[in-house]
Coordinates of C-alpha atoms and ligand atoms in Angstrom, one line a residue:
X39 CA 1.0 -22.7 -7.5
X40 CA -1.5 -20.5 -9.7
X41 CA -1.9 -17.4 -9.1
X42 CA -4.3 -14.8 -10.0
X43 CA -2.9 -10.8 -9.2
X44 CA -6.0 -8.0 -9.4
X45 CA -4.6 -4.7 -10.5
X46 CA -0.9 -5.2 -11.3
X47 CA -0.4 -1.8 -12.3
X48 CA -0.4 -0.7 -8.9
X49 CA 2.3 0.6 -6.5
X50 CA 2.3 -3.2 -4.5
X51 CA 0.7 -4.9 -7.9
X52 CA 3.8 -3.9 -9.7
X53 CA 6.3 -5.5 -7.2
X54 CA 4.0 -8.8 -6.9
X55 CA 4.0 -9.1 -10.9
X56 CA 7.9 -8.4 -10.7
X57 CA 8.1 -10.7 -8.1
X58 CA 6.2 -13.5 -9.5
X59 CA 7.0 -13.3 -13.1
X60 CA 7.9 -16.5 -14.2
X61 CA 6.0 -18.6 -12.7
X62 CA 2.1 -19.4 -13.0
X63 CA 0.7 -16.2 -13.4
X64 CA -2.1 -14.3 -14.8
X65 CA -2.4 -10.9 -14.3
X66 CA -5.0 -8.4 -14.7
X67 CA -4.6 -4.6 -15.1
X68 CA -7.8 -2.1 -15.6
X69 CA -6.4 -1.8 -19.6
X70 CA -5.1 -5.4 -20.1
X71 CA -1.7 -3.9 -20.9
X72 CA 1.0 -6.2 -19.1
X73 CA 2.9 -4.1 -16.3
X74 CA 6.4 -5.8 -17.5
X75 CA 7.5 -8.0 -20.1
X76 CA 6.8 -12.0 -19.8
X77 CA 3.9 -11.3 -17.4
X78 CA 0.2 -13.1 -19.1
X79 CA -2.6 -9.9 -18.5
X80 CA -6.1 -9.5 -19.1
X81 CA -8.1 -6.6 -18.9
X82 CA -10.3 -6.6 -15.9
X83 CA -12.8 -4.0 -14.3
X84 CA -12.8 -5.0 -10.5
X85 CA -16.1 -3.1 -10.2
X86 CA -17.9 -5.9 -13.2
X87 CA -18.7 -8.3 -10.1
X88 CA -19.9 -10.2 -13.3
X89 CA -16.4 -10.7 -15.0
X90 CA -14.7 -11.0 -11.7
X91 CA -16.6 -14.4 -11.0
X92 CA -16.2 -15.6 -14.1
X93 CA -12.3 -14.8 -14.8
X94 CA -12.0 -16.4 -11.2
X95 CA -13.8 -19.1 -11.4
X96 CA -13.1 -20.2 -15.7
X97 CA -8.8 -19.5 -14.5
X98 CA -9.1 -21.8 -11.7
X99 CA -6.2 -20.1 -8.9
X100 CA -4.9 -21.6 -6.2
X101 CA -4.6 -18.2 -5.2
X102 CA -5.8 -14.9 -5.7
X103 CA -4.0 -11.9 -4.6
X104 CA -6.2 -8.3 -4.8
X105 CA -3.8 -5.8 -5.2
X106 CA -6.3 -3.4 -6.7
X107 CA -8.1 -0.7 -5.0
X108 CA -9.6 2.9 -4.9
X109 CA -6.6 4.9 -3.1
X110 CA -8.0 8.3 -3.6
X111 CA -8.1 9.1 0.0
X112 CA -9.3 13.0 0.1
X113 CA -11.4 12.0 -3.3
X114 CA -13.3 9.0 -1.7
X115 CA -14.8 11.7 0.6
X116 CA -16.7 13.1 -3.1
X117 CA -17.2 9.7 -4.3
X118 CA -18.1 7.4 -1.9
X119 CA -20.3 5.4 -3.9
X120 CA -17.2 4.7 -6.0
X121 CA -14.9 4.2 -2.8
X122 CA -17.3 1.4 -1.4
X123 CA -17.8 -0.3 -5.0
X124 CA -14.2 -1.0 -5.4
X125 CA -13.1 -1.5 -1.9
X126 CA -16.1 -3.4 -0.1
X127 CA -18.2 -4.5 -2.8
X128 CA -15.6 -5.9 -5.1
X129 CA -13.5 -7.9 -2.9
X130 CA -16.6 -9.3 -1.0
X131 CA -17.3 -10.5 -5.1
X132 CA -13.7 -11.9 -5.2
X133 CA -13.4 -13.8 -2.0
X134 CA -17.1 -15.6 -2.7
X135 CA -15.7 -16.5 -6.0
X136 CA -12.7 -17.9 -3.9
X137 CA -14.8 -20.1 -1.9
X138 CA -16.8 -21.3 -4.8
X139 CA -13.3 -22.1 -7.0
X140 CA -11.0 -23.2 -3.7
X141 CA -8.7 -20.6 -3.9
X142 CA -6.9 -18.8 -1.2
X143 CA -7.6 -15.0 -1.6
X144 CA -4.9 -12.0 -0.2
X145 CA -6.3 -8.8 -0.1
X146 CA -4.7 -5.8 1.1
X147 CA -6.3 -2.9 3.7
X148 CA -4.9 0.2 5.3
X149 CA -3.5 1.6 8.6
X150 CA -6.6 4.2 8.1
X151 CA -9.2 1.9 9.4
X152 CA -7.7 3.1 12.9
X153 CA -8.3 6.6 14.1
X154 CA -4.9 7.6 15.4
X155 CA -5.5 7.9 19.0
X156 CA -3.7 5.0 20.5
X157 CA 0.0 5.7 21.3
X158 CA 1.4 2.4 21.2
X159 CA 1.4 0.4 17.8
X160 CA -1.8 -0.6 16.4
X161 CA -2.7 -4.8 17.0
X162 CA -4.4 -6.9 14.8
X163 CA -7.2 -7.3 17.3
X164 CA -7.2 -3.4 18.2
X165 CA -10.6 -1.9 17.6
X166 CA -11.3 -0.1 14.6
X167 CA -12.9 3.9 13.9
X168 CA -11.9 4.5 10.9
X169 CA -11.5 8.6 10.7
X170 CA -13.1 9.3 6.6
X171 CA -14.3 6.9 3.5
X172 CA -11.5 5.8 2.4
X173 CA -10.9 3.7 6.0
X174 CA -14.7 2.8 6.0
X175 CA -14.7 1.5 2.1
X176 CA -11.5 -0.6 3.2
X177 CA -13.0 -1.5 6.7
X178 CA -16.0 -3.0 4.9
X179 CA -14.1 -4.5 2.5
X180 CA -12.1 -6.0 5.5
X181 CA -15.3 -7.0 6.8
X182 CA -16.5 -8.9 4.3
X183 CA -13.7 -11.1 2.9
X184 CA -13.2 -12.1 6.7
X185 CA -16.7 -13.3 6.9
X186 CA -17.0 -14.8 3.6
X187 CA -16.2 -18.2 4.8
X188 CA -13.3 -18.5 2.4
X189 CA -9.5 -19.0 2.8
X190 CA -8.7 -15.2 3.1
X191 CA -5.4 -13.2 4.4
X192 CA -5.8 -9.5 4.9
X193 CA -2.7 -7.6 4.9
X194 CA -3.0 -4.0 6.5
X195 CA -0.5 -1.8 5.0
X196 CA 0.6 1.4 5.8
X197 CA 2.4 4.6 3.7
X198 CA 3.4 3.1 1.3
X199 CA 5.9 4.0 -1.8
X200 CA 8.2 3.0 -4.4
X201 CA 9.2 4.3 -7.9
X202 CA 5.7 4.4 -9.2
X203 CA 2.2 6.0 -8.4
X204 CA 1.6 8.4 -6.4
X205 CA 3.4 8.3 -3.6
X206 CA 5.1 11.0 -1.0
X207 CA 8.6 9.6 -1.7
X208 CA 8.3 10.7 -5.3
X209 CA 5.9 14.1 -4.3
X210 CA 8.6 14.6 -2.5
X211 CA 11.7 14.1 -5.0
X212 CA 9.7 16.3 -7.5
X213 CA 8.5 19.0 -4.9
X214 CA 11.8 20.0 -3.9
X215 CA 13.1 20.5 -7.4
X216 CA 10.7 22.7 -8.1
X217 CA 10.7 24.8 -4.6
X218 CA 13.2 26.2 -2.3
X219 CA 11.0 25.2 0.9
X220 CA 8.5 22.4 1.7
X221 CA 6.6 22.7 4.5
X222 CA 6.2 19.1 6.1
X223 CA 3.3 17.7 8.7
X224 CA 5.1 16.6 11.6
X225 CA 2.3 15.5 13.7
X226 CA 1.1 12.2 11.6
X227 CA 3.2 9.6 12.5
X228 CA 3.7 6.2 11.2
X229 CA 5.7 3.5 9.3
X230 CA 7.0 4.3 5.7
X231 CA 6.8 0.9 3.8
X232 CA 8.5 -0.2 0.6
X233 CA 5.9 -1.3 -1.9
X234 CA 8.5 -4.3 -2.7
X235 CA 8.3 -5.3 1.4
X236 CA 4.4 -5.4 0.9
X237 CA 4.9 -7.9 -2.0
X238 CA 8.2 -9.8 -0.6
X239 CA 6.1 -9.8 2.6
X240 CA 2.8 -11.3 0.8
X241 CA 5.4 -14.1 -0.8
X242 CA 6.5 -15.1 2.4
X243 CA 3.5 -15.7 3.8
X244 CA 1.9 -17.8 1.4
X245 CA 4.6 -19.6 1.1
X246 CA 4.6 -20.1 5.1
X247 CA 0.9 -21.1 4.7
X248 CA -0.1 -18.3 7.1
X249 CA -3.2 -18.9 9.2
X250 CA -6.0 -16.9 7.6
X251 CA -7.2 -13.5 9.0
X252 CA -5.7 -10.3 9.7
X253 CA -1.9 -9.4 9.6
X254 CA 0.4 -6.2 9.4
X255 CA 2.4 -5.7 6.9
X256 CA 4.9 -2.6 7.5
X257 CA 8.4 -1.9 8.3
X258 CA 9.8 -1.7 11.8
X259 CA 9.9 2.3 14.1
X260 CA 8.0 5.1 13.5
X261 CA 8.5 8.4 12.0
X262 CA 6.6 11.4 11.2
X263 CA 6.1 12.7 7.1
X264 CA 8.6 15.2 8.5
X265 CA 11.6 13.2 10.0
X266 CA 10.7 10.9 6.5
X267 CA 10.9 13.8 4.7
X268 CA 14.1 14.7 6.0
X269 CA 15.6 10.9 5.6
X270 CA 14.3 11.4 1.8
X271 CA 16.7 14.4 1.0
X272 CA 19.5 13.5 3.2
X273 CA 20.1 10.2 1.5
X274 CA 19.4 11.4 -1.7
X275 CA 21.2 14.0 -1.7
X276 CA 24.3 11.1 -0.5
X277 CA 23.4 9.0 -3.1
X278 CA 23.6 12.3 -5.9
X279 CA 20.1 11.6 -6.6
X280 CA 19.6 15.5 -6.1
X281 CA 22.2 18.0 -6.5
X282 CA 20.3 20.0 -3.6
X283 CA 18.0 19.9 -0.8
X284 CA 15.1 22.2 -0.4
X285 CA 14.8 23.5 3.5
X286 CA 12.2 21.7 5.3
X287 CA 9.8 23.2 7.8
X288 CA 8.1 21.3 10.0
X289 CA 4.6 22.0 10.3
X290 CA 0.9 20.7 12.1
X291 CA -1.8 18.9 10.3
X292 CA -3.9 22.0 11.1
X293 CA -2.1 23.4 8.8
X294 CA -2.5 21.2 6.1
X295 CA -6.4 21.2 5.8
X296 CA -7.4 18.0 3.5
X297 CA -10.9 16.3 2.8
X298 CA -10.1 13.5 4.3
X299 CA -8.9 13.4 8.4
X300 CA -5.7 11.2 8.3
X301 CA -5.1 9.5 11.6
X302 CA -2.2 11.3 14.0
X303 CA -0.8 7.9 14.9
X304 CA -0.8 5.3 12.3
X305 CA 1.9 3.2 13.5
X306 CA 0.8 -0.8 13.7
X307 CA 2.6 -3.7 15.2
X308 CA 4.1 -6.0 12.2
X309 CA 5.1 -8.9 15.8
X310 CA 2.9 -11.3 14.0
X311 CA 5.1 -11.3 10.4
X312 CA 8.1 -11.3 12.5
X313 CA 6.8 -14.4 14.7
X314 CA 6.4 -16.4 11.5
X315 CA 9.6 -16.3 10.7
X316 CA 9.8 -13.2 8.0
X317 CA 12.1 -10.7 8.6
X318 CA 10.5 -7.3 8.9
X319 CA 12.7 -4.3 8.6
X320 CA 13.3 -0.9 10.2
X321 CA 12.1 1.8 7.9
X322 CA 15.4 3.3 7.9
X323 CA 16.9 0.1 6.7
X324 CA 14.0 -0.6 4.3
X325 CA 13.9 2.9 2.8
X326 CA 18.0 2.9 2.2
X327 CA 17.4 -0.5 0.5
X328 CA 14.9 0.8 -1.6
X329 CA 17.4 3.4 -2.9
X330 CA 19.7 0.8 -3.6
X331 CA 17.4 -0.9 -5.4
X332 CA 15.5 1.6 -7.6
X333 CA 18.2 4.5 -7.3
X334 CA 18.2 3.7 -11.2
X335 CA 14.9 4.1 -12.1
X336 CA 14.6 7.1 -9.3
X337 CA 17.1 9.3 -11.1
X338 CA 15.7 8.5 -14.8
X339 CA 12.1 9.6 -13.1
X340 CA 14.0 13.1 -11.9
X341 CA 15.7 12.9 -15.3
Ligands
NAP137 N1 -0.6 3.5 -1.0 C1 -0.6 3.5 0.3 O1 0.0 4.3 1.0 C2 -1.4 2.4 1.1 C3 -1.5 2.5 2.4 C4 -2.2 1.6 3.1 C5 -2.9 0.5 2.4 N2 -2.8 0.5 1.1 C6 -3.5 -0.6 0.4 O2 -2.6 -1.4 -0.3 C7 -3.1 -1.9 -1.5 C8 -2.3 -1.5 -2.7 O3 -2.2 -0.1 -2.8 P1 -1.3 0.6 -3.8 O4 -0.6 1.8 -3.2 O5 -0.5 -0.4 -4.6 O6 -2.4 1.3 -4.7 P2 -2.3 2.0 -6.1 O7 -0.9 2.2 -6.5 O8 -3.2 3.2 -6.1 O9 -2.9 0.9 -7.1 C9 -4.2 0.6 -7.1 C10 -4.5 -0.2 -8.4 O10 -5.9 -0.5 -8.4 C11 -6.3 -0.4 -9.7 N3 -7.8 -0.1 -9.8 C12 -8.5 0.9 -9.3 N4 -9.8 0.8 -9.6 C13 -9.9 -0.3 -10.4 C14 -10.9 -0.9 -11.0 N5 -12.2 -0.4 -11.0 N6 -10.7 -2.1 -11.7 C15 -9.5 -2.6 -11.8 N7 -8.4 -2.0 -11.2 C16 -8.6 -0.9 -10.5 C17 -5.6 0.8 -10.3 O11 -5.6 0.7 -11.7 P3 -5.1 1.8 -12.7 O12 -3.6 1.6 -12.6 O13 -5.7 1.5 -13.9 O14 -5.6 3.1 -12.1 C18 -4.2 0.6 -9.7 O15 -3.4 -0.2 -10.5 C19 -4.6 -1.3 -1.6 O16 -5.5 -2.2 -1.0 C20 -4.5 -0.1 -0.7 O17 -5.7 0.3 -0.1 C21 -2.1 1.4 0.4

């Protein structure tokens, strides 16, 4: 199978290029710098509808996954133009190239195109309102792949992180060796998901040949930044990751002003992975794994 990744340099790009090394792969990264040895990249500008259509359509995928995006959430809200151009415009671009050369096309979208006031996890099918531009660029974005009339799976994904980006396991890590106290929102609640689950999750799927439309991909639970927080430092501090733990205080959004609203409850049902046979894990579970995994690369990042 021939696959196309958009944006490997990402957080979920990364793990996808790392996952799929090896086998028929071309990758693209904004500077055409390969994320990791043995991996075929190009240089690609997602918001050049012009050389989007042509990489697509001269490289001749099976499939296509999108794993770039704008993720700026309180800067979207300054440069929505921007937000929209990447995250509507460009993957509507992508997904009529699809159709045109055949290919299937995966492209990812965000827990934030809810507005956090259900109380039980988030559906597929639940309605949408998203809360700033961020979740309106990715709702659109949403919105036109799905009616493009080509072959397309749309993961929604939701806090993610991993040992590179920006991300709040690593804010965290580097936060608390510089301070004595971090105060924590503990009103946002959701499901912290491993960037390598997004792209083990993605995999599977394909590889299932998923029926096309909308799916959640997140760990299992629900937890608040706070409790994550909290989960973070305890098990690093276990693992000697961190010779010490900053004290935590648990505080409310309100007190936390940002740009952008983020949604209170941001917790969506992953039922539909699960019924297809992949196995979706608790964030606990997932989180400790992760540790595991990149404890390595963690500690050289704390160096
Ligand atoms: N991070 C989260 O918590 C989260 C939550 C929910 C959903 N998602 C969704 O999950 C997907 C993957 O997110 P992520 O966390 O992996 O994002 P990320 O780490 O911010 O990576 C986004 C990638 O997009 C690339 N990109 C941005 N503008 C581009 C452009 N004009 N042309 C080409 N590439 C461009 C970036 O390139 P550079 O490296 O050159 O900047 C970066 O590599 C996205 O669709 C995101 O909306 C993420």
């Amino acid at each position: 199978m021939k696959t196309l990744l958009i944006g490997a340099n990402g957080q979920v790009g990364y793990e996808l290029a790392a996952r799929l090394a090896g086998a028929d792969l071309l990758a693209t990264t904004r500077s055409g710098v390969a994320p990791l040895d043995g991996v075929t990249c190009v240089a690609l500008d997602v918001g050049d509808r012009g050389a989007l259509r042509s990489l697509i359509l001269d490289c001749r995928p099976d499939v296509v996954i999108n794993a770039s995006a704008y993720t700026a959430v309180d800067r979207a809200e300054s440069e929505s133009e921007l937000a929209f151009r990447i995250n509507a415009e460009a993957p509507a671009a992508m997904a009529t190239a699809c159709l045109e050369a055949g290919a299937r096309l995966v492209h990812y979208s965000t827990d934030y195109v809810f507005d956090g006031t259900a109380r039980s996890p988030y559906r597929t099918d639940s309605a949408v309102s998203p809360l700033g531009v961020y979740g309106r660029s990715k709702r659109a974005g949403e919105v036109a792949v799905l009616a493009s009339g080509a072959d397309v799976l749309v993961l929604r994904t939701a806090w993610v992180y991993g040992t590179r980006g920006q991300n709040f396991l690593r804010t965290m890590l580097r936060l608390g060796r510089e301070r004595d106290e971090l105060r924590v929102v503990d009103d946002q609640v959701g499901c912290p998901t491993p960037a390598w689950f997004v792209a083990a999750a993605t995999a599977q799927l394909l590889e299932r040949a998923a029926p096309a439309g909308i799916h959640h991909a997140v760990t299992r639970g629900q937890v608040s930044w706070f409790g994550f927080a909290e989960a973070i430092f305890v098990t690093a501090l276990e693992r000697g990751l961190i010779a010490r733990a900053p004290t935590l205080v648990p505080i409310p959004s309100s007190a936390y002003p940002t740009p952008a609203r983020r949604p209170d409850y941001s917790v969506l049902d992953s039922g539909g992975l699960a019924a297809l046979g992949i196995d979706v894990p608790d964030w606990r579970d997932a989180f400790r794994h992760t540790l595991d995994r990149d404890g390595d690369a963690l500690a050289r990042l704390l160096g």
